[in-house]
Amino acid sequence: MIRLRRVYEAPDPVADGVRVLVDRLWPRGLAKAAARVDEWPKVVTPSSELRTWWHGGGSWEEFRARYEEELRTPEAEAALAHLRALAAAGPLTLVTAVRTPESSHASILAELLAAPS
């Protein structure tokens, strides 16, 4: 099971399972101990260039295509395989600082992890 949550929400020690931060930058004002992040694979986060383009008014469809292209590197594919293994072993929660994780890169990542490889 793969969940999406805001990193600012209190961790659920049972339901969250492994908590993976999927933002390139550490969330503002949040202590690392309070976040209870187990892994932070920056290689699966959108690049700074892609984030800048997206916040400049890019389309969702183009953002998705560019992000999926970034995830086709050998390093990203290895990290995705690791995250799939974690999800197969138990609950996996992707945490992000964005206000609406369901309409962010985290939702794309969750879909890719849930899809058969």
PDB file of C-alpha atoms in Angstrom, residues 12-117:
ATOM      1  CA  ASP A  12       1.117   7.670  12.192  1.00  0.00           C
ATOM      2  CA  PRO A  13       3.557   5.075  13.582  1.00  0.00           C
ATOM      3  CA  VAL A  14       1.383   2.154  12.492  1.00  0.00           C
ATOM      4  CA  ALA A  15      -0.306   3.158   9.229  1.00  0.00           C
ATOM      5  CA  ASP A  16       2.580   5.127   7.694  1.00  0.00           C
ATOM      6  CA  GLY A  17       5.060   2.280   7.600  1.00  0.00           C
ATOM      7  CA  VAL A  18       8.200   3.550   5.856  1.00  0.00           C
ATOM      8  CA  ARG A  19       8.065   7.325   5.382  1.00  0.00           C
ATOM      9  CA  VAL A  20       9.859   8.624   2.289  1.00  0.00           C
ATOM     10  CA  LEU A  21      10.383  12.342   1.682  1.00  0.00           C
ATOM     11  CA  VAL A  22       9.883  13.034  -2.027  1.00  0.00           C
ATOM     12  CA  ASP A  23      10.902  16.720  -2.085  1.00  0.00           C
ATOM     13  CA  ARG A  24      14.334  17.873  -3.207  1.00  0.00           C
ATOM     14  CA  LEU A  25      14.552  20.485  -0.432  1.00  0.00           C
ATOM     15  CA  TRP A  26      13.969  19.880   3.274  1.00  0.00           C
ATOM     16  CA  PRO A  27      10.579  21.303   4.378  1.00  0.00           C
ATOM     17  CA  ARG A  28      10.810  24.716   6.024  1.00  0.00           C
ATOM     18  CA  GLY A  29      10.452  24.952   9.752  1.00  0.00           C
ATOM     19  CA  LEU A  30      10.307  21.208  10.329  1.00  0.00           C
ATOM     20  CA  ALA A  31      12.760  19.454  12.619  1.00  0.00           C
ATOM     21  CA  LYS A  32      14.104  16.203  11.235  1.00  0.00           C
ATOM     22  CA  ALA A  33      13.059  14.322  14.373  1.00  0.00           C
ATOM     23  CA  ALA A  34       9.462  15.589  14.076  1.00  0.00           C
ATOM     24  CA  ALA A  35       9.214  14.576  10.406  1.00  0.00           C
ATOM     25  CA  ARG A  36      10.173  10.959  11.125  1.00  0.00           C
ATOM     26  CA  VAL A  37      11.473  10.485   7.599  1.00  0.00           C
ATOM     27  CA  ASP A  38      13.030   7.080   7.018  1.00  0.00           C
ATOM     28  CA  GLU A  39      14.417   7.754   3.540  1.00  0.00           C
ATOM     29  CA  TRP A  40      15.052  10.785   1.338  1.00  0.00           C
ATOM     30  CA  PRO A  41      15.937   9.632  -2.190  1.00  0.00           C
ATOM     31  CA  LYS A  42      16.549  12.943  -3.945  1.00  0.00           C
ATOM     32  CA  VAL A  43      17.125  11.140  -7.231  1.00  0.00           C
ATOM     33  CA  VAL A  44      13.348  10.517  -7.548  1.00  0.00           C
ATOM     34  CA  THR A  45      12.408  14.141  -6.896  1.00  0.00           C
ATOM     35  CA  PRO A  46      11.838  16.634  -9.720  1.00  0.00           C
ATOM     36  CA  SER A  47      14.963  18.544 -10.686  1.00  0.00           C
ATOM     37  CA  SER A  48      15.364  22.191  -9.723  1.00  0.00           C
ATOM     38  CA  GLU A  49      15.013  23.119 -13.390  1.00  0.00           C
ATOM     39  CA  LEU A  50      11.741  21.192 -13.727  1.00  0.00           C
ATOM     40  CA  ARG A  51      10.340  22.686 -10.518  1.00  0.00           C
ATOM     41  CA  THR A  52      11.205  26.201 -11.719  1.00  0.00           C
ATOM     42  CA  TRP A  53       9.561  25.535 -15.089  1.00  0.00           C
ATOM     43  CA  TRP A  54       6.434  24.112 -13.408  1.00  0.00           C
ATOM     44  CA  HIS A  55       6.054  27.057 -11.032  1.00  0.00           C
ATOM     45  CA  GLY A  56       6.444  29.394 -14.013  1.00  0.00           C
ATOM     46  CA  GLY A  57       3.148  28.176 -15.437  1.00  0.00           C
ATOM     47  CA  GLY A  58       3.874  24.940 -17.290  1.00  0.00           C
ATOM     48  CA  SER A  59       1.075  22.508 -18.105  1.00  0.00           C
ATOM     49  CA  TRP A  60       0.389  19.440 -15.952  1.00  0.00           C
ATOM     50  CA  GLU A  61       0.666  17.082 -18.939  1.00  0.00           C
ATOM     51  CA  GLU A  62       4.068  18.467 -19.942  1.00  0.00           C
ATOM     52  CA  PHE A  63       5.267  18.446 -16.323  1.00  0.00           C
ATOM     53  CA  ARG A  64       4.289  14.787 -16.015  1.00  0.00           C
ATOM     54  CA  ALA A  65       6.077  13.876 -19.260  1.00  0.00           C
ATOM     55  CA  ARG A  66       9.246  15.718 -18.231  1.00  0.00           C
ATOM     56  CA  TYR A  67       9.197  14.242 -14.727  1.00  0.00           C
ATOM     57  CA  GLU A  68       8.742  10.712 -16.034  1.00  0.00           C
ATOM     58  CA  GLU A  69      11.665  11.329 -18.402  1.00  0.00           C
ATOM     59  CA  GLU A  70      13.842  12.374 -15.443  1.00  0.00           C
ATOM     60  CA  LEU A  71      12.915   9.116 -13.711  1.00  0.00           C
ATOM     61  CA  ARG A  72      14.347   7.051 -16.597  1.00  0.00           C
ATOM     62  CA  THR A  73      17.974   7.433 -15.493  1.00  0.00           C
ATOM     63  CA  PRO A  74      19.692   4.319 -14.120  1.00  0.00           C
ATOM     64  CA  GLU A  75      20.018   5.925 -10.669  1.00  0.00           C
ATOM     65  CA  ALA A  76      16.330   6.855 -10.545  1.00  0.00           C
ATOM     66  CA  GLU A  77      15.263   3.432 -11.813  1.00  0.00           C
ATOM     67  CA  ALA A  78      17.314   1.767  -9.069  1.00  0.00           C
ATOM     68  CA  ALA A  79      15.709   4.014  -6.442  1.00  0.00           C
ATOM     69  CA  LEU A  80      12.234   3.254  -7.851  1.00  0.00           C
ATOM     70  CA  ALA A  81      12.950  -0.479  -7.633  1.00  0.00           C
ATOM     71  CA  HIS A  82      14.002  -0.029  -4.008  1.00  0.00           C
ATOM     72  CA  LEU A  83      10.806   1.906  -3.218  1.00  0.00           C
ATOM     73  CA  ARG A  84       8.706  -0.784  -4.935  1.00  0.00           C
ATOM     74  CA  ALA A  85      10.389  -3.404  -2.757  1.00  0.00           C
ATOM     75  CA  LEU A  86       9.593  -1.360   0.351  1.00  0.00           C
ATOM     76  CA  ALA A  87       5.955  -1.048  -0.757  1.00  0.00           C
ATOM     77  CA  ALA A  88       5.756  -4.794  -1.378  1.00  0.00           C
ATOM     78  CA  ALA A  89       7.036  -5.453   2.150  1.00  0.00           C
ATOM     79  CA  GLY A  90       4.554  -3.183   3.939  1.00  0.00           C
ATOM     80  CA  PRO A  91       3.007   0.281   4.026  1.00  0.00           C
ATOM     81  CA  LEU A  92       4.938   3.023   2.231  1.00  0.00           C
ATOM     82  CA  THR A  93       4.079   6.678   2.749  1.00  0.00           C
ATOM     83  CA  LEU A  94       5.355   9.334   0.373  1.00  0.00           C
ATOM     84  CA  VAL A  95       5.568  12.598   2.280  1.00  0.00           C
ATOM     85  CA  THR A  96       5.842  16.046   0.755  1.00  0.00           C
ATOM     86  CA  ALA A  97       5.565  19.676   1.791  1.00  0.00           C
ATOM     87  CA  VAL A  98       3.145  20.593  -1.016  1.00  0.00           C
ATOM     88  CA  ARG A  99      -0.338  21.616   0.083  1.00  0.00           C
ATOM     89  CA  THR A 100      -2.146  19.101  -2.114  1.00  0.00           C
ATOM     90  CA  PRO A 101      -0.071  15.935  -2.534  1.00  0.00           C
ATOM     91  CA  GLU A 102      -2.783  14.391  -4.728  1.00  0.00           C
ATOM     92  CA  SER A 103      -2.115  16.978  -7.463  1.00  0.00           C
ATOM     93  CA  SER A 104       1.668  17.052  -7.275  1.00  0.00           C
ATOM     94  CA  HIS A 105       4.713  15.110  -8.401  1.00  0.00           C
ATOM     95  CA  ALA A 106       4.103  12.814  -5.404  1.00  0.00           C
ATOM     96  CA  SER A 107       0.909  11.502  -7.014  1.00  0.00           C
ATOM     97  CA  ILE A 108       2.779  10.749 -10.245  1.00  0.00           C
ATOM     98  CA  LEU A 109       5.459   8.944  -8.269  1.00  0.00           C
ATOM     99  CA  ALA A 110       2.849   6.937  -6.352  1.00  0.00           C
ATOM    100  CA  GLU A 111       1.196   5.872  -9.626  1.00  0.00           C
ATOM    101  CA  LEU A 112       4.532   4.785 -11.083  1.00  0.00           C
ATOM    102  CA  LEU A 113       5.396   2.802  -7.961  1.00  0.00           C
ATOM    103  CA  ALA A 114       2.011   1.074  -7.924  1.00  0.00           C
ATOM    104  CA  ALA A 115       2.169   0.134 -11.618  1.00  0.00           C
ATOM    105  CA  PRO A 116       3.649  -3.239 -12.549  1.00  0.00           C
ATOM    106  CA  SER A 117       7.275  -2.783 -13.550  1.00  0.00           C
TER     107      SER A 117
END
